[in-house]
Amino acid sequence: AQSVTQPDIHITVSEGASLELRCNYSYGATPYLFWYVQSPGQGLQLLLKYFSGDTLVQGIKGFEAEFKRSQSSFNLRKPSVHWSDAAEYFCAVGAGGGNKLTFGTGTQLKVEL
Amino acid sequence: GAGVSQSPRYKVAKRGQDVALRCDPISGHVSLFWYQQALGQGPEFLTYFQNEAQLDKSGLPSDRFFAERPEGSVSTLKIQRTQQEDSAVYLCASSLAGQGGPYNEQFFGPGTRLTVL
């Protein structure tokens, strides 16, 4: 069965600083990988996804992620964080019928002004 | 267009009561998913429908949980004899196609927060 690990529960960065959120996955085949963002009281919004091809994928809001098969990782990055990026971020792997998602426990991002 | 909607947004139930949570997917979406998100955790898969057929219910935690989608659009998640451990946010998601794969993006609703006293 697939699993996702997000080792950082909380991260605090200063506005304008760079950001990297870590994600490690376990899955037997080529994974479909996703990053979602969840703001308080809001549903999950898809930031980006990886399925094949170029291992560096671009998403919305200036986010990107790099798939590294050798490290079983799919880390999310942003060069310059904005205060509005404060939210909870979830990494997920899709598998099985209909592409059901297995999520990590999330990383809460706080942005200091 | 309209996204996925869920109702009610908040539900408080006394232990032992039955509750019903509704999900209105995006019109025309074939697949519908239910997830449970406990406080401080990531969402966990409960069940999956393709049209009206429930193809996967492996994540339902007990036989007190029941989901249906009789006409292949609106879905209801029912929890009988609620327990305190059922307190969570219940998320519904829909996707356009019936098969899996990376192109089949799931769109999530805002969730229903269930509190069992």
mmCIF file of C-alpha atoms in Angstrom:
data_model
loop_
_atom_site.group_PDB
_atom_site.id
_atom_site.type_symbol
_atom_site.label_atom_id
_atom_site.label_comp_id
_atom_site.label_asym_id
_atom_site.label_seq_id
_atom_site.Cartn_x
_atom_site.Cartn_y
_atom_site.Cartn_z
ATOM 1 C CA ALA A 1 0.000 0.000 0.000
ATOM 2 C CA GLN A 2 1.122 3.507 -0.693
ATOM 3 C CA SER A 3 2.114 6.000 1.985
ATOM 4 C CA VAL A 4 3.264 9.603 2.211
ATOM 5 C CA THR A 5 5.500 11.198 4.814
ATOM 6 C CA GLN A 6 5.782 14.901 5.455
ATOM 7 C CA PRO A 7 8.481 15.188 8.108
ATOM 8 C CA ASP A 8 7.912 18.843 8.971
ATOM 9 C CA ILE A 9 4.742 19.536 10.933
ATOM 10 C CA HIS A 10 5.332 23.282 11.176
ATOM 11 C CA ILE A 11 7.571 25.623 9.200
ATOM 12 C CA THR A 12 8.024 29.350 9.697
ATOM 13 C CA VAL A 13 9.633 31.553 7.068
ATOM 14 C CA SER A 14 9.990 35.274 6.595
ATOM 15 C CA GLU A 15 8.134 36.930 3.773
ATOM 16 C CA GLY A 16 10.359 37.051 0.709
ATOM 17 C CA ALA A 17 12.445 34.088 1.800
ATOM 18 C CA SER A 18 12.599 30.846 -0.136
ATOM 19 C CA LEU A 19 10.588 27.797 0.890
ATOM 20 C CA GLU A 20 10.996 24.060 0.600
ATOM 21 C CA LEU A 21 8.464 21.589 1.976
ATOM 22 C CA ARG A 22 9.520 17.964 2.084
ATOM 23 C CA CYS A 23 7.549 14.953 0.943
ATOM 24 C CA ASN A 24 8.575 11.307 0.754
ATOM 25 C CA TYR A 25 6.374 8.620 -0.673
ATOM 26 C CA SER A 26 6.214 4.865 -0.799
ATOM 27 C CA TYR A 27 4.590 3.214 -3.773
ATOM 28 C CA GLY A 28 5.444 0.167 -5.829
ATOM 29 C CA ALA A 29 4.879 1.582 -9.270
ATOM 30 C CA THR A 30 5.342 4.969 -10.905
ATOM 31 C CA PRO A 31 3.378 7.291 -8.675
ATOM 32 C CA TYR A 32 1.039 10.085 -9.484
ATOM 33 C CA LEU A 33 2.054 12.821 -7.040
ATOM 34 C CA PHE A 34 0.179 15.913 -5.969
ATOM 35 C CA TRP A 35 0.560 18.939 -3.752
ATOM 36 C CA TYR A 36 -2.570 20.542 -2.300
ATOM 37 C CA VAL A 37 -3.001 23.667 -0.188
ATOM 38 C CA GLN A 38 -5.715 24.119 2.424
ATOM 39 C CA SER A 39 -6.574 27.484 3.940
ATOM 40 C CA PRO A 40 -8.732 27.685 7.080
ATOM 41 C CA GLY A 41 -12.330 26.841 6.298
ATOM 42 C CA GLN A 42 -11.504 26.158 2.680
ATOM 43 C CA GLY A 43 -11.372 23.025 0.619
ATOM 44 C CA LEU A 44 -8.204 21.588 -0.797
ATOM 45 C CA GLN A 45 -6.798 23.339 -3.838
ATOM 46 C CA LEU A 46 -4.447 21.592 -6.239
ATOM 47 C CA LEU A 47 -1.091 23.348 -6.597
ATOM 48 C CA LEU A 48 0.611 20.958 -8.998
ATOM 49 C CA LYS A 49 0.935 17.339 -10.025
ATOM 50 C CA TYR A 50 3.478 14.931 -11.449
ATOM 51 C CA PHE A 51 2.812 11.843 -13.493
ATOM 52 C CA SER A 52 5.687 11.407 -15.965
ATOM 53 C CA GLY A 53 8.219 13.260 -18.052
ATOM 54 C CA ASP A 54 10.044 16.314 -16.831
ATOM 55 C CA THR A 55 10.801 15.827 -13.158
ATOM 56 C CA LEU A 56 10.473 19.531 -12.387
ATOM 57 C CA VAL A 57 6.851 20.590 -12.513
ATOM 58 C CA GLN A 58 5.415 24.063 -12.299
ATOM 59 C CA GLY A 59 2.211 24.879 -10.533
ATOM 60 C CA ILE A 60 0.008 27.764 -9.619
ATOM 61 C CA LYS A 61 0.960 30.666 -7.365
ATOM 62 C CA GLY A 62 4.640 30.390 -8.280
ATOM 63 C CA PHE A 63 5.152 26.939 -6.760
ATOM 64 C CA GLU A 64 7.239 24.163 -8.264
ATOM 65 C CA ALA A 65 8.133 20.648 -7.226
ATOM 66 C CA GLU A 66 10.842 18.207 -8.189
ATOM 67 C CA PHE A 67 10.336 14.466 -8.442
ATOM 68 C CA LYS A 68 13.386 12.425 -7.433
ATOM 69 C CA ARG A 69 12.802 8.726 -7.916
ATOM 70 C CA SER A 70 16.079 7.725 -6.262
ATOM 71 C CA GLN A 71 15.073 9.507 -3.072
ATOM 72 C CA SER A 72 11.341 8.780 -3.318
ATOM 73 C CA SER A 73 10.779 12.474 -2.827
ATOM 74 C CA PHE A 74 8.565 15.180 -4.263
ATOM 75 C CA ASN A 75 9.549 18.405 -2.505
ATOM 76 C CA LEU A 76 7.644 21.623 -2.991
ATOM 77 C CA ARG A 77 9.515 24.876 -3.483
ATOM 78 C CA LYS A 78 8.870 28.555 -3.896
ATOM 79 C CA PRO A 79 11.614 31.145 -4.449
ATOM 80 C CA SER A 80 9.939 33.982 -2.565
ATOM 81 C CA VAL A 81 7.121 33.438 -0.105
ATOM 82 C CA HIS A 82 4.222 35.866 0.253
ATOM 83 C CA TRP A 83 2.240 36.377 3.440
ATOM 84 C CA SER A 84 -0.826 34.960 1.659
ATOM 85 C CA ASP A 85 0.963 31.607 1.309
ATOM 86 C CA ALA A 86 0.372 30.879 4.985
ATOM 87 C CA ALA A 87 -1.737 27.707 4.972
ATOM 88 C CA GLU A 88 -1.458 23.965 5.370
ATOM 89 C CA TYR A 89 0.168 21.995 2.588
ATOM 90 C CA PHE A 90 -0.505 18.360 1.798
ATOM 91 C CA CYS A 91 1.434 15.992 -0.385
ATOM 92 C CA ALA A 92 -0.524 13.079 -1.835
ATOM 93 C CA VAL A 93 -0.041 10.024 -4.011
ATOM 94 C CA GLY A 94 -2.783 8.824 -6.331
ATOM 95 C CA ALA A 95 -3.381 5.174 -7.022
ATOM 96 C CA GLY A 96 -6.060 2.614 -7.481
ATOM 97 C CA GLY A 97 -9.507 2.905 -8.932
ATOM 98 C CA GLY A 98 -10.430 6.409 -9.831
ATOM 99 C CA ASN A 99 -7.072 7.608 -8.555
ATOM 100 C CA LYS A 100 -7.966 7.741 -4.873
ATOM 101 C CA LEU A 101 -5.520 9.854 -2.922
ATOM 102 C CA THR A 102 -3.343 8.977 0.035
ATOM 103 C CA PHE A 103 -2.284 12.115 1.878
ATOM 104 C CA GLY A 104 0.535 12.976 4.202
ATOM 105 C CA THR A 105 -0.166 14.546 7.568
ATOM 106 C CA GLY A 106 0.484 18.026 6.245
ATOM 107 C CA THR A 107 2.892 20.901 6.910
ATOM 108 C CA GLN A 108 1.582 24.075 8.485
ATOM 109 C CA LEU A 109 3.320 27.105 6.981
ATOM 110 C CA LYS A 110 3.557 30.349 8.908
ATOM 111 C CA VAL A 111 4.881 33.469 7.209
ATOM 112 C CA GLU A 112 6.450 36.209 9.298
ATOM 113 C CA LEU A 113 6.176 39.748 8.005
ATOM 114 C CA GLY B 1 -19.078 27.442 -12.879
ATOM 115 C CA ALA B 2 -20.107 26.089 -9.516
ATOM 116 C CA GLY B 3 -17.691 23.940 -7.615
ATOM 117 C CA VAL B 4 -18.334 21.060 -5.255
ATOM 118 C CA SER B 5 -20.726 22.014 -2.502
ATOM 119 C CA GLN B 6 -21.381 20.277 0.800
ATOM 120 C CA SER B 7 -24.081 20.683 3.381
ATOM 121 C CA PRO B 8 -24.344 21.294 6.184
ATOM 122 C CA ARG B 9 -21.037 23.053 6.715
ATOM 123 C CA TYR B 10 -21.207 22.340 10.438
ATOM 124 C CA LYS B 11 -23.036 19.621 12.295
ATOM 125 C CA VAL B 12 -23.196 18.966 16.013
ATOM 126 C CA ALA B 13 -24.610 15.624 17.064
ATOM 127 C CA LYS B 14 -25.120 13.922 20.379
ATOM 128 C CA ARG B 15 -23.467 10.562 20.725
ATOM 129 C CA GLY B 16 -25.749 7.892 19.353
ATOM 130 C CA GLN B 17 -27.555 10.111 16.866
ATOM 131 C CA ASP B 18 -27.606 9.426 13.142
ATOM 132 C CA VAL B 19 -26.305 12.075 10.744
ATOM 133 C CA ALA B 20 -26.462 12.578 6.973
ATOM 134 C CA LEU B 21 -23.943 14.653 5.071
ATOM 135 C CA ARG B 22 -24.641 15.799 1.533
ATOM 136 C CA CYS B 23 -22.317 16.372 -1.392
ATOM 137 C CA ASP B 24 -23.205 18.077 -4.671
ATOM 138 C CA PRO B 25 -20.418 17.378 -7.156
ATOM 139 C CA ILE B 26 -19.560 19.435 -10.182
ATOM 140 C CA SER B 27 -22.166 18.793 -12.852
ATOM 141 C CA GLY B 28 -21.153 16.024 -15.220
ATOM 142 C CA HIS B 29 -18.412 14.623 -13.006
ATOM 143 C CA VAL B 30 -18.386 10.867 -13.095
ATOM 144 C CA SER B 31 -16.258 10.105 -10.052
ATOM 145 C CA LEU B 32 -17.035 11.074 -6.478
ATOM 146 C CA PHE B 33 -14.911 10.525 -3.392
ATOM 147 C CA TRP B 34 -15.422 10.917 0.342
ATOM 148 C CA TYR B 35 -12.514 11.584 2.700
ATOM 149 C CA GLN B 36 -12.346 11.984 6.478
ATOM 150 C CA GLN B 37 -9.953 14.533 7.972
ATOM 151 C CA ALA B 38 -9.371 14.302 11.707
ATOM 152 C CA LEU B 39 -7.948 17.295 13.546
ATOM 153 C CA GLY B 40 -4.282 17.781 12.711
ATOM 154 C CA GLN B 41 -4.240 14.994 10.153
ATOM 155 C CA GLY B 42 -4.364 14.648 6.415
ATOM 156 C CA PRO B 43 -7.538 13.506 4.691
ATOM 157 C CA GLU B 44 -8.118 9.766 4.625
ATOM 158 C CA PHE B 45 -10.005 7.982 1.883
ATOM 159 C CA LEU B 46 -13.400 6.571 2.772
ATOM 160 C CA THR B 47 -15.165 5.565 -0.414
ATOM 161 C CA TYR B 48 -15.378 6.091 -4.179
ATOM 162 C CA PHE B 49 -18.225 6.121 -6.680
ATOM 163 C CA GLN B 50 -18.186 5.910 -10.416
ATOM 164 C CA ASN B 51 -21.599 7.229 -11.413
ATOM 165 C CA GLU B 52 -24.011 5.408 -9.090
ATOM 166 C CA ALA B 53 -21.753 2.422 -8.521
ATOM 167 C CA GLN B 54 -19.763 2.304 -5.304
ATOM 168 C CA LEU B 55 -16.543 0.757 -6.535
ATOM 169 C CA ASP B 56 -14.412 1.077 -3.427
ATOM 170 C CA LYS B 57 -15.535 1.330 0.173
ATOM 171 C CA SER B 58 -12.376 -0.001 1.726
ATOM 172 C CA GLY B 59 -11.826 3.131 3.826
ATOM 173 C CA LEU B 60 -15.141 3.134 5.665
ATOM 174 C CA PRO B 61 -14.136 2.646 9.326
ATOM 175 C CA SER B 62 -17.119 0.598 10.418
ATOM 176 C CA ASP B 63 -20.509 -0.645 9.329
ATOM 177 C CA ARG B 64 -21.994 2.461 10.913
ATOM 178 C CA PHE B 65 -20.795 4.376 7.867
ATOM 179 C CA PHE B 66 -22.829 4.164 4.702
ATOM 180 C CA ALA B 67 -22.641 6.149 1.469
ATOM 181 C CA GLU B 68 -24.885 6.292 -1.548
ATOM 182 C CA ARG B 69 -25.159 8.070 -4.871
ATOM 183 C CA PRO B 70 -28.415 6.687 -6.272
ATOM 184 C CA GLU B 71 -28.672 8.787 -9.445
ATOM 185 C CA GLY B 72 -25.006 9.258 -10.106
ATOM 186 C CA SER B 73 -24.891 12.883 -9.009
ATOM 187 C CA VAL B 74 -25.617 13.940 -5.421
ATOM 188 C CA SER B 75 -24.121 11.726 -2.749
ATOM 189 C CA THR B 76 -24.976 11.260 0.910
ATOM 190 C CA LEU B 77 -22.686 9.948 3.609
ATOM 191 C CA LYS B 78 -24.640 8.586 6.549
ATOM 192 C CA ILE B 79 -23.210 7.789 9.938
ATOM 193 C CA GLN B 80 -25.365 5.807 12.317
ATOM 194 C CA ARG B 81 -25.092 5.871 16.093
ATOM 195 C CA THR B 82 -22.350 8.501 16.031
ATOM 196 C CA GLN B 83 -19.399 8.167 18.375
ATOM 197 C CA GLN B 84 -16.967 10.812 19.582
ATOM 198 C CA GLU B 85 -14.234 9.367 17.394
ATOM 199 C CA ASP B 86 -16.361 10.237 14.356
ATOM 200 C CA SER B 87 -15.692 13.926 14.992
ATOM 201 C CA ALA B 88 -13.818 15.161 11.920
ATOM 202 C CA VAL B 89 -14.159 17.162 8.731
ATOM 203 C CA TYR B 90 -15.735 15.135 5.957
ATOM 204 C CA LEU B 91 -14.543 16.152 2.519
ATOM 205 C CA CYS B 92 -16.165 15.341 -0.764
ATOM 206 C CA ALA B 93 -14.347 15.499 -4.101
ATOM 207 C CA SER B 94 -15.391 14.917 -7.679
ATOM 208 C CA SER B 95 -13.536 14.343 -10.913
ATOM 209 C CA LEU B 96 -14.574 14.402 -14.511
ATOM 210 C CA ALA B 97 -13.567 10.971 -15.700
ATOM 211 C CA GLY B 98 -14.252 7.513 -14.407
ATOM 212 C CA GLN B 99 -10.781 6.134 -14.705
ATOM 213 C CA GLY B 100 -7.721 6.958 -12.707
ATOM 214 C CA GLY B 101 -4.676 8.718 -13.928
ATOM 215 C CA PRO B 102 -3.037 12.067 -13.569
ATOM 216 C CA TYR B 103 -5.426 13.939 -15.805
ATOM 217 C CA ASN B 104 -8.322 13.071 -13.563
ATOM 218 C CA GLU B 105 -7.976 15.919 -11.091
ATOM 219 C CA GLN B 106 -10.123 15.817 -7.984
ATOM 220 C CA PHE B 107 -11.936 19.019 -7.030
ATOM 221 C CA PHE B 108 -12.728 19.291 -3.343
ATOM 222 C CA GLY B 109 -15.653 20.804 -1.524
ATOM 223 C CA PRO B 110 -15.274 22.923 1.644
ATOM 224 C CA GLY B 111 -16.149 20.000 3.889
ATOM 225 C CA THR B 112 -18.607 19.363 6.688
ATOM 226 C CA ARG B 113 -17.241 19.671 10.191
ATOM 227 C CA LEU B 114 -18.915 17.073 12.399
ATOM 228 C CA THR B 115 -18.661 17.372 16.153
ATOM 229 C CA VAL B 116 -20.044 14.543 18.256
ATOM 230 C CA LEU B 117 -20.670 15.421 21.898
#
